[in-house]
Amino acid sequence: MTKSVKSIIALGSALVVLGAGAVCWKMFMPDESSESSSSESSHAYGEGTQIIHNNPDEINKIEVSNSSGDFNVVRLKKAEGEDKTLYTIQGYEDLLLDTSKLWTLSNNTMDVKANSIVAENCTDTEKYGFSNPVTAVLHYDSGDSVKFYIGDISPVAENTYFMIDGDDTVYTVSSSLVDNYRLSENDFVSKTVLEEPDEENYPIVSNSTIKRDDLDYDIVIEYDEKSDDNNNRGGTSAAHVMTEPVFSYLSVERSIKVTNGLFGLTADDFYAVHPDESDIAEAGLASPFCTVTFTLEDKTQYKLIMSEPFTDDDGLKYHYVMLEGNNIIYKISTESAVWGTVQLVDFTSQAVFGSNVWDIEKMTVSAEGYDDIVFDCEGDSKDNFKVKKNNSDFETERFRLFYSYLINAPGEEFALGYTVPDEKPVASVSVTDRYLEKTYTVEFYNNTALKSIIVIDGECRYICSKSYVDTLLENIGRIDTGEEYIKTWK
């Protein structure tokens, strides 16, 4: 057999296979030609032409019916300037809706074009999904209306069967333009619990209080008006401080979700929209595990109630959450709704000394076995800072190095439930801060063989390693000797 004959036979075999494949494909596709006319002049709309002729801004109502039920979309406000037409859903006026998604129901209609003519004069529409189609009616300001039907998704990628009421022609249109008509009204409810304001209008949270069943104290966080000066005093420059159960500065990065996480808080899902008493009870919110109250500078108040954390089937942890006045129960991850699981050490800086070295006006150091040392300071920067020790000039850098040891005092854990020991402190440091405009005193007391208590202004604040205090005593002894300060402790 020659090479040419072999090629002809192979080509013939390939054509047979392709022909069989075409027959097989044809068997599983709706017959899109059996009811079509050879003349396109009988079609209401030719391929590529717009099917729904309208100005979407003139649509004042849309009636939608799909497998999820029936709902009406109504216009609240016509487009003006750069603002889009604003719609809501009847019966959902009290809820925060995804207005952009809702807006697509009207706006997308002006782009609905006939991608193809499937069948004209069609009497058997069931095979295209029109036995129980998605139905929509557009109502216009003029009093006119347009009704259309959305059928199955076509085997041709990204296309959907489509019909206009009164026209027996079946078209395909781009699925992306009509997919949102398949959604239920709940799908248009925003998963954002409270919208995040723009930066220029960002509110100040003056107070937030966390009450939780697993804590025997409240966590109270307050706005620090000193933060308005934006002085960025290392480690204490967060805009808020904790005032209960003990005072503490906050970590700038780790505290932001606790102080401002309500704004832009977004749910993963809904538990119930317009919940009744049984929904609230079943979600564990009749007697909430956690309540968080946010009070803004203008006295506006928001209250979140949260269920105990639970683990879903995928092993992820969530809370059920309601915002007072917002008639929705959300399902929100513990990572986002941090107030239900956060611990004090998660968001506090635990800084013992709150002063920048250049802000110190006076510092008095007292310790067992040493005479009191009084530092008087002038200036407010490295360039003009001067120090006197017990009324004699003292090297500025040596003062700074001693304070750098102090400021690293490790507030390892909060001393909740402790009382101030009935004895003299091992060491005491009193600081007058010209920036804070106050004097505060930090005292160190022995507690156990390994731990010491840090008392600030008469309040038991932290527990730290006793080795830090032992090293502090050693460094106090080196202030006058010129020896290098010890920087570490065991």
XYZ file of C-alpha atoms in Angstrom:
490
model
C 0.000 0.000 0.000
C 1.415 3.408 -0.938
C 1.930 6.251 1.460
C -0.751 8.322 -0.374
C -3.388 5.576 -0.060
C -2.615 5.222 3.667
C -3.127 8.969 4.133
C -6.499 8.886 2.338
C -7.720 6.008 4.527
C -6.547 7.752 7.716
C -8.290 10.975 6.701
C -11.495 9.088 6.004
C -11.362 7.388 9.404
C -10.886 10.731 11.117
C -13.902 12.192 9.330
C -16.017 9.232 10.427
C -14.974 9.796 14.063
C -15.684 13.509 13.845
C -19.041 12.830 12.248
C -19.981 10.419 15.036
C -18.959 13.009 17.632
C -21.117 15.641 15.965
C -24.107 13.288 15.964
C -23.526 12.511 19.622
C -23.315 16.244 20.532
C -26.475 16.944 18.522
C -28.369 14.282 20.507
C -27.777 16.108 23.803
C -28.453 19.668 22.620
C -31.895 21.280 22.264
C -32.954 21.400 18.619
C -32.278 25.079 17.986
C -33.086 24.921 14.285
C -36.283 22.877 14.040
C -38.506 25.869 14.764
C -36.372 28.537 13.104
C -37.237 30.199 9.859
C -34.666 30.512 7.134
C -35.579 34.176 6.921
C -34.288 36.415 9.751
C -36.818 39.077 8.754
C -39.476 37.285 10.836
C -37.461 37.646 14.080
C -38.430 40.433 16.431
C -34.723 41.224 16.967
C -31.739 40.249 14.864
C -28.558 38.826 16.301
C -26.467 41.426 18.106
C -29.356 43.852 18.560
C -30.651 45.187 21.876
C -33.732 43.281 23.068
C -34.946 45.544 25.890
C -35.143 49.170 24.758
C -35.220 51.370 27.819
C -33.599 53.988 29.983
C -32.892 52.055 33.177
C -33.090 55.263 35.231
C -36.791 55.388 34.363
C -37.492 51.979 35.939
C -39.357 52.576 39.203
C -40.256 48.985 40.059
C -39.116 45.464 39.180
C -41.198 42.404 39.992
C -39.077 39.256 40.226
C -40.268 35.670 40.483
C -37.852 32.739 40.667
C -37.407 29.402 42.406
C -36.754 31.182 45.729
C -40.022 33.097 45.656
C -41.353 36.503 44.617
C -40.091 39.948 45.588
C -40.395 43.544 44.410
C -37.562 45.972 43.879
C -38.627 49.614 44.183
C -36.812 52.818 43.438
C -35.983 55.108 46.337
C -34.097 57.820 44.506
C -33.386 58.588 40.846
C -29.835 58.960 39.567
C -28.389 62.404 40.129
C -24.947 63.569 39.076
C -22.465 60.794 39.858
C -24.917 59.043 42.196
C -26.615 55.938 40.822
C -30.326 55.247 41.070
C -31.021 53.859 44.530
C -33.302 50.824 44.977
C -34.565 48.781 47.872
C -36.653 45.618 48.284
C -40.182 45.901 49.610
C -40.246 44.624 53.175
C -36.472 44.988 53.498
C -36.365 48.761 53.881
C -34.988 48.377 57.412
C -31.963 46.368 56.265
C -28.609 47.360 54.829
C -28.688 46.058 51.241
C -26.003 45.552 48.635
C -27.205 48.510 46.601
C -24.683 47.948 43.796
C -25.882 44.392 43.226
C -29.506 45.527 43.390
C -28.806 48.286 40.863
C -27.636 45.723 38.281
C -31.209 44.430 37.917
C -32.208 47.655 36.174
C -28.915 48.797 34.700
C -27.967 45.528 32.979
C -31.173 45.514 30.960
C -29.869 48.137 28.546
C -27.033 45.773 27.567
C -29.211 42.685 26.967
C -28.576 41.819 23.312
C -29.524 38.806 21.210
C -26.295 36.822 21.045
C -28.116 34.296 18.871
C -31.584 33.472 17.535
C -32.348 29.972 18.803
C -35.936 29.423 17.629
C -38.743 31.575 16.269
C -42.461 30.840 16.330
C -41.517 28.488 19.146
C -44.266 26.304 20.588
C -42.095 23.910 22.572
C -40.314 26.246 24.988
C -40.029 23.676 27.775
C -36.777 22.285 26.428
C -35.191 25.713 26.869
C -36.207 25.967 30.509
C -39.364 28.041 30.123
C -41.790 25.621 31.790
C -40.920 27.308 35.105
C -38.760 30.281 34.132
C -37.416 33.207 36.079
C -39.883 36.013 35.391
C -39.292 39.750 35.658
C -41.507 42.736 34.972
C -39.981 46.194 34.531
C -42.264 49.137 35.333
C -41.429 52.572 33.922
C -42.312 56.131 34.905
C -44.304 56.400 31.681
C -46.673 53.674 32.876
C -45.336 51.157 30.349
C -43.978 47.777 31.402
C -41.842 45.020 29.908
C -42.036 41.387 30.945
C -39.353 38.840 30.144
C -38.433 35.246 30.952
C -35.065 33.691 31.752
C -34.633 30.009 30.922
C -31.831 27.488 31.228
C -28.170 28.144 30.664
C -27.289 27.325 27.051
C -24.688 24.672 26.134
C -22.887 27.577 24.513
C -20.660 28.927 27.258
C -21.773 32.061 29.115
C -25.153 32.240 27.359
C -28.697 31.868 28.726
C -32.041 31.299 26.946
C -34.245 34.367 27.011
C -37.750 35.377 25.859
C -39.772 38.586 25.836
C -43.452 38.352 26.729
C -45.505 38.557 23.521
C -42.615 37.379 21.341
C -42.417 33.637 20.599
C -38.744 33.855 19.645
C -36.124 32.188 21.845
C -32.832 34.054 22.096
C -29.584 33.599 23.932
C -28.178 36.492 25.922
C -25.059 36.895 28.068
C -25.614 35.042 31.352
C -23.759 37.675 33.371
C -26.460 40.240 32.526
C -29.361 38.185 33.877
C -27.844 35.900 36.538
C -28.795 38.216 39.411
C -32.488 37.676 38.617
C -32.036 34.114 39.880
C -31.096 35.365 43.375
C -33.400 35.456 46.377
C -34.089 38.703 48.196
C -31.738 37.560 50.970
C -28.897 37.458 48.460
C -29.195 41.227 48.119
C -28.803 41.811 51.852
C -25.372 43.258 52.586
C -23.028 41.119 54.646
C -21.464 44.308 55.972
C -22.704 44.821 59.526
C -21.743 48.506 59.613
C -20.272 50.324 56.650
C -16.789 51.747 57.041
C -16.725 55.551 56.683
C -14.216 57.264 54.425
C -11.021 58.460 56.049
C -12.126 62.101 56.258
C -15.309 61.188 58.137
C -13.919 58.385 60.280
C -15.551 58.642 63.711
C -13.744 58.570 67.030
C -14.785 55.765 69.373
C -14.655 57.504 72.725
C -15.495 54.384 74.748
C -15.949 50.676 74.134
C -16.931 48.154 76.783
C -16.720 44.380 76.460
C -18.816 42.241 78.815
C -18.265 38.489 78.520
C -19.536 35.450 80.406
C -16.078 33.872 80.644
C -14.513 36.959 82.268
C -15.157 38.153 85.816
C -14.348 41.732 84.803
C -15.308 44.160 82.050
C -12.803 45.370 79.480
C -13.130 49.137 79.081
C -11.213 51.031 76.402
C -11.225 54.814 76.155
C -9.989 57.348 73.652
C -6.787 59.079 74.698
C -7.127 62.756 73.816
C -3.354 63.081 73.970
C -3.197 60.979 70.814
C -4.523 63.988 68.877
C -1.054 65.489 69.193
C 0.327 62.491 67.296
C 3.517 62.606 69.318
C 4.227 58.914 68.588
C 5.841 58.140 71.906
C 7.224 54.670 71.231
C 4.898 51.846 72.260
C 2.237 54.169 73.686
C 1.056 56.019 70.583
C -2.186 54.084 70.078
C -5.222 56.358 70.055
C -6.856 54.434 72.929
C -5.927 53.116 76.358
C -7.467 50.381 78.492
C -8.889 51.703 81.766
C -10.436 48.485 83.133
C -9.777 45.942 84.571
C -6.438 47.779 84.925
C -4.894 50.695 83.086
C -2.722 49.787 80.123
C -1.449 51.349 76.942
C -2.454 49.523 73.774
C -0.404 48.025 70.993
C -0.887 50.216 67.920
C -1.131 47.311 65.476
C -2.761 44.643 67.623
C -5.487 46.847 69.096
C -7.011 48.275 65.916
C -9.527 45.434 65.451
C -10.626 45.727 69.062
C -11.088 49.506 69.004
C -12.290 50.062 65.421
C -13.220 46.622 64.107
C -16.942 47.402 64.108
C -16.544 49.668 61.077
C -16.528 47.529 57.954
C -17.233 44.348 59.967
C -18.350 41.746 57.425
C -20.165 38.461 57.909
C -19.428 35.170 56.198
C -23.120 34.276 56.093
C -26.543 34.944 57.597
C -28.211 32.834 60.253
C -31.562 34.639 59.917
C -32.971 37.745 58.232
C -35.826 39.359 60.172
C -35.377 36.794 62.960
C -38.176 35.999 65.389
C -37.756 35.158 69.078
C -37.113 31.495 68.354
C -34.329 32.379 65.871
C -32.714 34.632 68.453
C -32.928 31.943 71.142
C -31.600 29.182 68.870
C -28.637 31.377 67.910
C -27.759 31.800 71.586
C -28.539 35.505 71.609
C -31.490 35.622 74.006
C -28.869 35.706 76.787
C -25.766 36.687 74.810
C -22.351 35.351 75.724
C -20.708 38.669 74.851
C -22.000 42.241 74.617
C -19.881 45.032 73.172
C -20.972 48.657 73.427
C -19.306 51.350 71.314
C -19.917 55.011 72.120
C -18.754 57.553 69.557
C -17.542 61.062 70.205
C -20.904 62.462 69.039
C -22.688 60.158 71.575
C -23.925 57.751 68.876
C -23.973 54.263 70.368
C -23.769 50.806 68.798
C -24.285 47.525 70.627
C -23.198 44.099 69.389
C -24.463 40.909 70.990
C -22.613 37.679 70.317
C -23.097 33.975 70.918
C -20.455 31.704 72.341
C -17.853 30.753 69.733
C -18.659 27.539 67.891
C -16.865 25.356 65.356
C -18.580 24.608 62.044
C -18.306 21.431 59.964
C -15.151 22.728 58.295
C -13.413 23.254 61.627
C -13.659 27.059 61.471
C -14.705 29.103 64.503
C -17.608 31.559 64.381
C -20.025 33.615 66.467
C -23.650 34.441 65.755
C -23.824 38.219 65.971
C -26.536 40.870 65.990
C -26.139 44.639 65.852
C -28.854 46.347 67.875
C -31.333 47.933 65.470
C -30.137 45.799 62.553
C -32.675 43.011 62.109
C -30.217 40.307 61.004
C -28.343 37.503 62.739
C -24.933 37.177 61.134
C -22.405 34.363 61.138
C -19.003 35.993 61.659
C -15.589 34.411 62.172
C -13.880 34.779 65.540
C -10.984 36.336 63.637
C -13.237 39.235 62.576
C -15.514 39.488 65.628
C -12.526 39.510 67.961
C -14.358 40.740 71.085
C -15.730 37.286 71.928
C -12.323 35.628 72.355
C -9.745 38.406 72.784
C -7.525 38.315 75.869
C -5.898 41.343 77.484
C -2.408 40.385 76.339
C -3.640 40.200 72.739
C -4.073 43.956 72.293
C -2.219 45.748 75.091
C 1.354 46.963 74.871
C 1.962 46.197 78.588
C 4.392 49.095 78.654
C 5.275 49.837 82.267
C 6.789 53.266 81.632
C 4.736 55.466 79.308
C 7.200 58.300 78.771
C 9.485 59.127 75.916
C 12.909 59.893 77.397
C 12.896 63.414 75.906
C 9.562 64.151 77.662
C 10.932 63.517 81.152
C 11.096 66.632 83.305
C 12.085 64.925 86.539
C 12.827 61.362 87.636
C 13.456 60.135 91.171
C 14.967 56.685 91.737
C 14.784 55.009 95.168
C 16.004 51.531 96.096
C 17.081 49.431 99.053
C 20.668 50.206 100.053
C 20.937 53.394 97.945
C 20.347 57.071 98.536
C 17.605 58.637 96.452
C 18.760 59.842 93.044
C 16.939 62.840 91.534
C 17.330 63.643 87.829
C 16.188 67.073 86.618
C 15.876 67.380 82.853
C 15.601 70.260 80.367
C 14.844 70.224 76.649
C 12.600 68.099 74.498
C 14.881 66.446 71.926
C 18.257 64.792 71.578
C 19.759 68.079 70.401
C 18.833 70.218 73.414
C 18.309 67.716 76.242
C 20.291 68.367 79.448
C 20.325 66.421 82.720
C 21.312 67.185 86.310
C 21.710 64.456 88.937
C 21.184 65.686 92.480
C 21.804 69.234 91.191
C 25.051 68.347 89.395
C 25.487 68.062 85.608
C 25.106 64.514 84.362
C 25.910 62.937 81.011
C 22.766 62.902 78.852
C 23.607 59.678 77.042
C 24.256 57.866 80.305
C 20.844 58.977 81.564
C 19.254 57.784 78.319
C 20.902 54.366 78.568
C 19.681 53.915 82.149
C 16.146 54.844 81.121
C 16.325 52.456 78.160
C 16.678 49.642 80.693
C 13.721 50.960 82.688
C 11.449 51.261 79.666
C 12.030 47.596 78.838
C 10.465 46.518 82.117
C 8.536 43.356 81.196
C 4.848 43.542 82.057
C 4.609 39.809 81.444
C 1.066 39.374 82.758
C -1.580 41.493 84.422
C -1.684 41.373 88.220
C -5.446 40.871 88.414
C -6.656 40.067 91.934
C -3.394 41.072 93.621
C -3.140 43.581 96.474
C -0.258 45.926 97.195
C 2.130 44.194 99.644
C 2.282 45.668 103.162
C 5.993 46.403 102.952
C 8.414 48.799 101.337
C 9.060 48.335 97.603
C 12.416 46.922 96.529
C 12.757 49.803 94.087
C 10.678 52.832 93.111
C 10.858 55.205 90.145
C 8.823 58.420 90.030
C 8.546 60.175 86.649
C 7.234 63.669 85.894
C 6.287 63.812 82.197
C 5.863 67.265 80.639
C 3.977 65.776 77.674
C 1.537 63.779 79.816
C 1.420 66.674 82.258
C 1.500 64.337 85.223
C 3.732 62.473 87.636
C 3.415 58.693 88.029
C 5.228 56.256 90.286
C 6.315 52.706 89.431
C 7.134 50.425 92.372
C 8.616 46.923 92.342
C 7.755 44.405 95.097
C 9.009 40.887 95.644
C 6.271 38.289 95.235
C 7.882 34.846 94.927
C 11.398 33.572 94.415
C 10.993 34.144 90.668
C 8.326 36.834 90.321
C 7.873 40.468 91.294
C 4.794 42.699 91.363
C 4.791 46.027 89.515
C 2.585 48.637 91.187
C 1.772 51.866 89.315
C 0.250 54.761 91.245
C -0.861 52.414 94.000
C -2.489 49.852 91.638
C -1.141 46.329 91.160
C -0.599 46.367 87.425
C 1.803 43.639 86.242
C 3.792 40.564 87.212
C 7.392 40.461 85.979
C 10.516 38.344 86.385
C 12.307 39.007 89.669
C 15.567 38.816 87.739
C 14.621 42.089 86.015
C 14.311 43.806 89.419
C 17.583 42.280 90.668
C 19.320 43.614 87.552
C 17.660 47.014 88.036
C 19.223 47.231 91.502
C 22.615 46.391 90.002
C 22.190 49.120 87.339
C 21.200 51.697 89.970
C 24.502 50.944 91.664
C 26.340 51.601 88.385
C 24.831 55.054 87.733
C 27.779 56.798 89.406
C 30.523 54.254 88.687
C 30.609 54.712 84.921
C 30.352 50.950 84.439
C 28.342 49.770 81.454
C 24.720 49.059 82.357
C 23.534 45.455 82.217
C 20.993 45.225 79.386
C 19.627 41.695 79.839
C 18.252 39.558 82.627
C 17.497 35.872 82.927
